[in-house]
mmCIF file with all atom_site columns, C-alpha atoms in Angstrom:
data_model
loop_
_atom_site.group_PDB
_atom_site.id
_atom_site.type_symbol
_atom_site.label_atom_id
_atom_site.label_alt_id
_atom_site.label_comp_id
_atom_site.label_asym_id
_atom_site.label_entity_id
_atom_site.label_seq_id
_atom_site.pdbx_PDB_ins_code
_atom_site.Cartn_x
_atom_site.Cartn_y
_atom_site.Cartn_z
_atom_site.occupancy
_atom_site.B_iso_or_equiv
_atom_site.pdbx_formal_charge
_atom_site.auth_seq_id
_atom_site.auth_comp_id
_atom_site.auth_asym_id
_atom_site.auth_atom_id
_atom_site.pdbx_PDB_model_num
ATOM 1   C CA . UNK A 1 1   ? 15.564 30.652 31.569 1.00 74.00 ? 1   UNK A CA 1
ATOM 2   C CA . UNK A 1 2   ? 18.099 27.952 30.891 1.00 77.00 ? 2   UNK A CA 1
ATOM 3   C CA . UNK A 1 3   ? 22.021 29.389 31.016 1.00 78.00 ? 3   UNK A CA 1
ATOM 4   C CA . UNK A 1 4   ? 24.192 28.951 27.714 1.00 84.00 ? 4   UNK A CA 1
ATOM 5   C CA . UNK A 1 5   ? 27.074 28.635 27.830 1.00 92.00 ? 5   UNK A CA 1
ATOM 6   C CA . UNK A 1 6   ? 30.127 26.941 25.122 1.00 93.00 ? 6   UNK A CA 1
ATOM 7   C CA . UNK A 1 7   ? 29.259 23.641 25.817 1.00 93.00 ? 7   UNK A CA 1
ATOM 8   C CA . UNK A 1 8   ? 26.187 23.349 25.944 1.00 93.00 ? 8   UNK A CA 1
ATOM 9   C CA . UNK A 1 9   ? 24.957 26.020 23.099 1.00 94.00 ? 9   UNK A CA 1
ATOM 10  C CA . UNK A 1 10  ? 27.862 23.277 21.274 1.00 95.00 ? 10  UNK A CA 1
ATOM 11  C CA . UNK A 1 11  ? 25.050 20.186 21.671 1.00 95.00 ? 11  UNK A CA 1
ATOM 12  C CA . UNK A 1 12  ? 22.121 22.332 20.940 1.00 95.00 ? 12  UNK A CA 1
ATOM 13  C CA . UNK A 1 13  ? 23.529 22.779 17.403 1.00 96.00 ? 13  UNK A CA 1
ATOM 14  C CA . UNK A 1 14  ? 23.838 18.754 17.661 1.00 97.00 ? 14  UNK A CA 1
ATOM 15  C CA . UNK A 1 15  ? 20.697 18.101 18.842 1.00 96.00 ? 15  UNK A CA 1
ATOM 16  C CA . UNK A 1 16  ? 18.525 20.630 15.987 1.00 96.00 ? 16  UNK A CA 1
ATOM 17  C CA . UNK A 1 17  ? 20.835 19.078 12.892 1.00 96.00 ? 17  UNK A CA 1
ATOM 18  C CA . UNK A 1 18  ? 22.535 15.844 14.620 1.00 96.00 ? 18  UNK A CA 1
ATOM 19  C CA . UNK A 1 19  ? 24.218 16.246 10.544 1.00 97.00 ? 19  UNK A CA 1
ATOM 20  C CA . UNK A 1 20  ? 26.117 18.409 10.714 1.00 95.00 ? 20  UNK A CA 1
ATOM 21  C CA . UNK A 1 21  ? 29.586 18.190 10.474 1.00 97.00 ? 21  UNK A CA 1
ATOM 22  C CA . UNK A 1 22  ? 30.436 21.416 13.050 1.00 96.00 ? 22  UNK A CA 1
ATOM 23  C CA . UNK A 1 23  ? 28.607 21.009 16.491 1.00 96.00 ? 23  UNK A CA 1
ATOM 24  C CA . UNK A 1 24  ? 30.892 17.609 16.515 1.00 98.00 ? 24  UNK A CA 1
ATOM 25  C CA . UNK A 1 25  ? 33.533 19.479 15.734 1.00 98.00 ? 25  UNK A CA 1
ATOM 26  C CA . UNK A 1 26  ? 33.868 22.324 18.050 1.00 97.00 ? 26  UNK A CA 1
ATOM 27  C CA . UNK A 1 27  ? 32.919 19.700 21.193 1.00 97.00 ? 27  UNK A CA 1
ATOM 28  C CA . UNK A 1 28  ? 35.367 17.719 20.164 1.00 97.00 ? 28  UNK A CA 1
ATOM 29  C CA . UNK A 1 29  ? 37.767 20.685 20.113 1.00 96.00 ? 29  UNK A CA 1
ATOM 30  C CA . UNK A 1 30  ? 37.193 22.469 23.764 1.00 96.00 ? 30  UNK A CA 1
ATOM 31  C CA . UNK A 1 31  ? 36.794 18.890 25.385 1.00 95.00 ? 31  UNK A CA 1
ATOM 32  C CA . UNK A 1 32  ? 40.049 17.844 27.346 1.00 93.00 ? 32  UNK A CA 1
ATOM 33  C CA . UNK A 1 33  ? 41.534 14.605 26.337 1.00 91.00 ? 33  UNK A CA 1
ATOM 34  C CA . UNK A 1 34  ? 39.577 12.492 29.221 1.00 93.00 ? 34  UNK A CA 1
ATOM 35  C CA . UNK A 1 35  ? 36.772 14.735 28.880 1.00 95.00 ? 35  UNK A CA 1
ATOM 36  C CA . UNK A 1 36  ? 33.503 12.707 26.987 1.00 97.00 ? 36  UNK A CA 1
ATOM 37  C CA . UNK A 1 37  ? 30.026 14.940 26.385 1.00 96.00 ? 37  UNK A CA 1
ATOM 38  C CA . UNK A 1 38  ? 26.257 12.977 27.161 1.00 96.00 ? 38  UNK A CA 1
ATOM 39  C CA . UNK A 1 39  ? 24.471 14.313 23.874 1.00 96.00 ? 39  UNK A CA 1
ATOM 40  C CA . UNK A 1 40  ? 19.726 14.357 23.431 1.00 94.00 ? 40  UNK A CA 1
ATOM 41  C CA . UNK A 1 41  ? 20.173 11.036 22.600 1.00 95.00 ? 41  UNK A CA 1
ATOM 42  C CA . UNK A 1 42  ? 22.006 10.112 25.423 1.00 96.00 ? 42  UNK A CA 1
ATOM 43  C CA . UNK A 1 43  ? 24.949 8.395  23.380 1.00 96.00 ? 43  UNK A CA 1
ATOM 44  C CA . UNK A 1 44  ? 28.872 9.467  25.830 1.00 97.00 ? 44  UNK A CA 1
ATOM 45  C CA . UNK A 1 45  ? 31.308 10.841 22.971 1.00 98.00 ? 45  UNK A CA 1
ATOM 46  C CA . UNK A 1 46  ? 34.251 11.929 24.220 1.00 97.00 ? 46  UNK A CA 1
ATOM 47  C CA . UNK A 1 47  ? 36.778 14.069 21.441 1.00 97.00 ? 47  UNK A CA 1
ATOM 48  C CA . UNK A 1 48  ? 37.819 11.312 18.552 1.00 98.00 ? 48  UNK A CA 1
ATOM 49  C CA . UNK A 1 49  ? 34.659 9.958  18.880 1.00 98.00 ? 49  UNK A CA 1
ATOM 50  C CA . UNK A 1 50  ? 33.081 13.717 18.499 1.00 98.00 ? 50  UNK A CA 1
ATOM 51  C CA . UNK A 1 51  ? 35.646 13.775 15.596 1.00 98.00 ? 51  UNK A CA 1
ATOM 52  C CA . UNK A 1 52  ? 34.895 10.421 14.459 1.00 98.00 ? 52  UNK A CA 1
ATOM 53  C CA . UNK A 1 53  ? 31.119 12.057 13.928 1.00 98.00 ? 53  UNK A CA 1
ATOM 54  C CA . UNK A 1 54  ? 32.391 15.392 12.984 1.00 98.00 ? 54  UNK A CA 1
ATOM 55  C CA . UNK A 1 55  ? 33.995 13.545 9.292  1.00 98.00 ? 55  UNK A CA 1
ATOM 56  C CA . UNK A 1 56  ? 30.996 10.875 9.856  1.00 98.00 ? 56  UNK A CA 1
ATOM 57  C CA . UNK A 1 57  ? 28.619 14.474 8.737  1.00 98.00 ? 57  UNK A CA 1
ATOM 58  C CA . UNK A 1 58  ? 31.731 15.444 5.989  1.00 98.00 ? 58  UNK A CA 1
ATOM 59  C CA . UNK A 1 59  ? 34.068 13.166 5.139  1.00 98.00 ? 59  UNK A CA 1
ATOM 60  C CA . UNK A 1 60  ? 36.293 16.846 3.562  1.00 97.00 ? 60  UNK A CA 1
ATOM 61  C CA . UNK A 1 61  ? 36.582 17.939 6.668  1.00 97.00 ? 61  UNK A CA 1
ATOM 62  C CA . UNK A 1 62  ? 40.251 18.328 6.819  1.00 98.00 ? 62  UNK A CA 1
ATOM 63  C CA . UNK A 1 63  ? 40.382 19.924 9.871  1.00 98.00 ? 63  UNK A CA 1
ATOM 64  C CA . UNK A 1 64  ? 38.553 16.585 12.136 1.00 98.00 ? 64  UNK A CA 1
ATOM 65  C CA . UNK A 1 65  ? 40.847 14.773 10.011 1.00 98.00 ? 65  UNK A CA 1
ATOM 66  C CA . UNK A 1 66  ? 43.817 16.538 11.693 1.00 98.00 ? 66  UNK A CA 1
ATOM 67  C CA . UNK A 1 67  ? 42.331 16.263 14.977 1.00 98.00 ? 67  UNK A CA 1
ATOM 68  C CA . UNK A 1 68  ? 41.255 12.408 15.041 1.00 98.00 ? 68  UNK A CA 1
ATOM 69  C CA . UNK A 1 69  ? 45.401 11.607 14.408 1.00 97.00 ? 69  UNK A CA 1
ATOM 70  C CA . UNK A 1 70  ? 46.594 14.468 16.678 1.00 96.00 ? 70  UNK A CA 1
ATOM 71  C CA . UNK A 1 71  ? 44.539 12.809 18.934 1.00 97.00 ? 71  UNK A CA 1
ATOM 72  C CA . UNK A 1 72  ? 45.228 9.287  18.830 1.00 96.00 ? 72  UNK A CA 1
ATOM 73  C CA . UNK A 1 73  ? 48.156 8.557  20.836 1.00 94.00 ? 73  UNK A CA 1
ATOM 74  C CA . UNK A 1 74  ? 50.645 6.147  19.000 1.00 89.00 ? 74  UNK A CA 1
ATOM 75  C CA . UNK A 1 75  ? 49.199 2.751  17.544 1.00 92.00 ? 75  UNK A CA 1
ATOM 76  C CA . UNK A 1 76  ? 46.019 3.110  17.835 1.00 97.00 ? 76  UNK A CA 1
ATOM 77  C CA . UNK A 1 77  ? 43.355 3.855  15.327 1.00 98.00 ? 77  UNK A CA 1
ATOM 78  C CA . UNK A 1 78  ? 39.814 4.582  14.718 1.00 98.00 ? 78  UNK A CA 1
ATOM 79  C CA . UNK A 1 79  ? 37.451 3.620  12.749 1.00 98.00 ? 79  UNK A CA 1
ATOM 80  C CA . UNK A 1 80  ? 35.684 5.704  10.213 1.00 98.00 ? 80  UNK A CA 1
ATOM 81  C CA . UNK A 1 81  ? 31.242 5.522  9.575  1.00 96.00 ? 81  UNK A CA 1
ATOM 82  C CA . UNK A 1 82  ? 32.327 4.105  5.671  1.00 96.00 ? 82  UNK A CA 1
ATOM 83  C CA . UNK A 1 83  ? 34.302 0.892  7.671  1.00 97.00 ? 83  UNK A CA 1
ATOM 84  C CA . UNK A 1 84  ? 37.983 2.635  6.843  1.00 97.00 ? 84  UNK A CA 1
ATOM 85  C CA . UNK A 1 85  ? 40.455 1.880  9.750  1.00 98.00 ? 85  UNK A CA 1
ATOM 86  C CA . UNK A 1 86  ? 43.475 4.627  9.849  1.00 97.00 ? 86  UNK A CA 1
ATOM 87  C CA . UNK A 1 87  ? 45.839 5.288  12.069 1.00 96.00 ? 87  UNK A CA 1
ATOM 88  C CA . UNK A 1 88  ? 47.627 8.523  13.320 1.00 95.00 ? 88  UNK A CA 1
ATOM 89  C CA . UNK A 1 89  ? 49.912 9.041  10.082 1.00 95.00 ? 89  UNK A CA 1
ATOM 90  C CA . UNK A 1 90  ? 46.747 7.569  7.515  1.00 96.00 ? 90  UNK A CA 1
ATOM 91  C CA . UNK A 1 91  ? 44.597 10.630 9.097  1.00 97.00 ? 91  UNK A CA 1
ATOM 92  C CA . UNK A 1 92  ? 47.027 12.749 9.163  1.00 97.00 ? 92  UNK A CA 1
ATOM 93  C CA . UNK A 1 93  ? 47.646 11.641 5.359  1.00 97.00 ? 93  UNK A CA 1
ATOM 94  C CA . UNK A 1 94  ? 43.665 12.376 5.098  1.00 97.00 ? 94  UNK A CA 1
ATOM 95  C CA . UNK A 1 95  ? 44.313 16.205 5.733  1.00 98.00 ? 95  UNK A CA 1
ATOM 96  C CA . UNK A 1 96  ? 47.489 16.660 3.638  1.00 98.00 ? 96  UNK A CA 1
ATOM 97  C CA . UNK A 1 97  ? 45.279 15.042 0.334  1.00 97.00 ? 97  UNK A CA 1
ATOM 98  C CA . UNK A 1 98  ? 42.414 17.082 1.705  1.00 98.00 ? 98  UNK A CA 1
ATOM 99  C CA . UNK A 1 99  ? 44.363 20.392 2.491  1.00 98.00 ? 99  UNK A CA 1
ATOM 100 C CA . UNK A 1 100 ? 47.365 20.583 0.600  1.00 96.00 ? 100 UNK A CA 1
ATOM 101 C CA . UNK A 1 101 ? 48.309 23.394 2.607  1.00 97.00 ? 101 UNK A CA 1
ATOM 102 C CA . UNK A 1 102 ? 48.771 21.709 5.865  1.00 95.00 ? 102 UNK A CA 1
ATOM 103 C CA . UNK A 1 103 ? 51.393 22.791 6.974  1.00 96.00 ? 103 UNK A CA 1
ATOM 104 C CA . UNK A 1 104 ? 49.603 21.392 10.535 1.00 96.00 ? 104 UNK A CA 1
ATOM 105 C CA . UNK A 1 105 ? 49.849 17.742 9.494  1.00 96.00 ? 105 UNK A CA 1
ATOM 106 C CA . UNK A 1 106 ? 52.409 17.776 6.842  1.00 96.00 ? 106 UNK A CA 1
ATOM 107 C CA . UNK A 1 107 ? 55.072 18.790 10.450 1.00 96.00 ? 107 UNK A CA 1
ATOM 108 C CA . UNK A 1 108 ? 52.898 16.457 12.535 1.00 96.00 ? 108 UNK A CA 1
ATOM 109 C CA . UNK A 1 109 ? 53.132 13.340 10.089 1.00 96.00 ? 109 UNK A CA 1
ATOM 110 C CA . UNK A 1 110 ? 56.694 14.367 9.136  1.00 95.00 ? 110 UNK A CA 1
ATOM 111 C CA . UNK A 1 111 ? 56.952 13.667 12.938 1.00 94.00 ? 111 UNK A CA 1
ATOM 112 C CA . UNK A 1 112 ? 56.010 10.771 12.910 1.00 93.00 ? 112 UNK A CA 1
ATOM 113 C CA . UNK A 1 113 ? 58.055 9.041  9.707  1.00 91.00 ? 113 UNK A CA 1
ATOM 114 C CA . UNK A 1 114 ? 61.399 7.425  10.270 1.00 85.00 ? 114 UNK A CA 1
ATOM 115 C CA . UNK A 1 115 ? 64.111 8.610  8.435  1.00 83.00 ? 115 UNK A CA 1
ATOM 116 C CA . UNK A 1 116 ? 63.876 7.572  5.203  1.00 84.00 ? 116 UNK A CA 1
ATOM 117 C CA . UNK A 1 117 ? 59.871 6.366  5.643  1.00 85.00 ? 117 UNK A CA 1
ATOM 118 C CA . UNK A 1 118 ? 57.272 7.075  2.969  1.00 84.00 ? 118 UNK A CA 1
ATOM 119 C CA . UNK A 1 119 ? 53.461 7.014  3.709  1.00 80.00 ? 119 UNK A CA 1
ATOM 120 C CA . UNK A 1 120 ? 51.191 7.750  0.521  1.00 75.00 ? 120 UNK A CA 1
#
């Protein structure tokens, strides 16, 4: 039979139900910064693109917002499917809005801010 590993199983989950956030999120989480995954529909996505897909499927997914923010370089922005263009700070702020108890998002947003600087 076919050999199944973690990566293939996440990709299979995406193939079976491409509108469920978890497959994209978990596949993105396991990829290294320079890795890509070729999905069943021939799209080749890196981890940032996988997190964008996870957010498309579940706009309330705080962890996907946080991980996408963490994956972005300073000054880099990302286009979400709802038309928003967000940077690292805005993604951390959105993760906090969605889950006010996200200590990692609070900590990382604090690291991004200069003394006296605020974010909404």
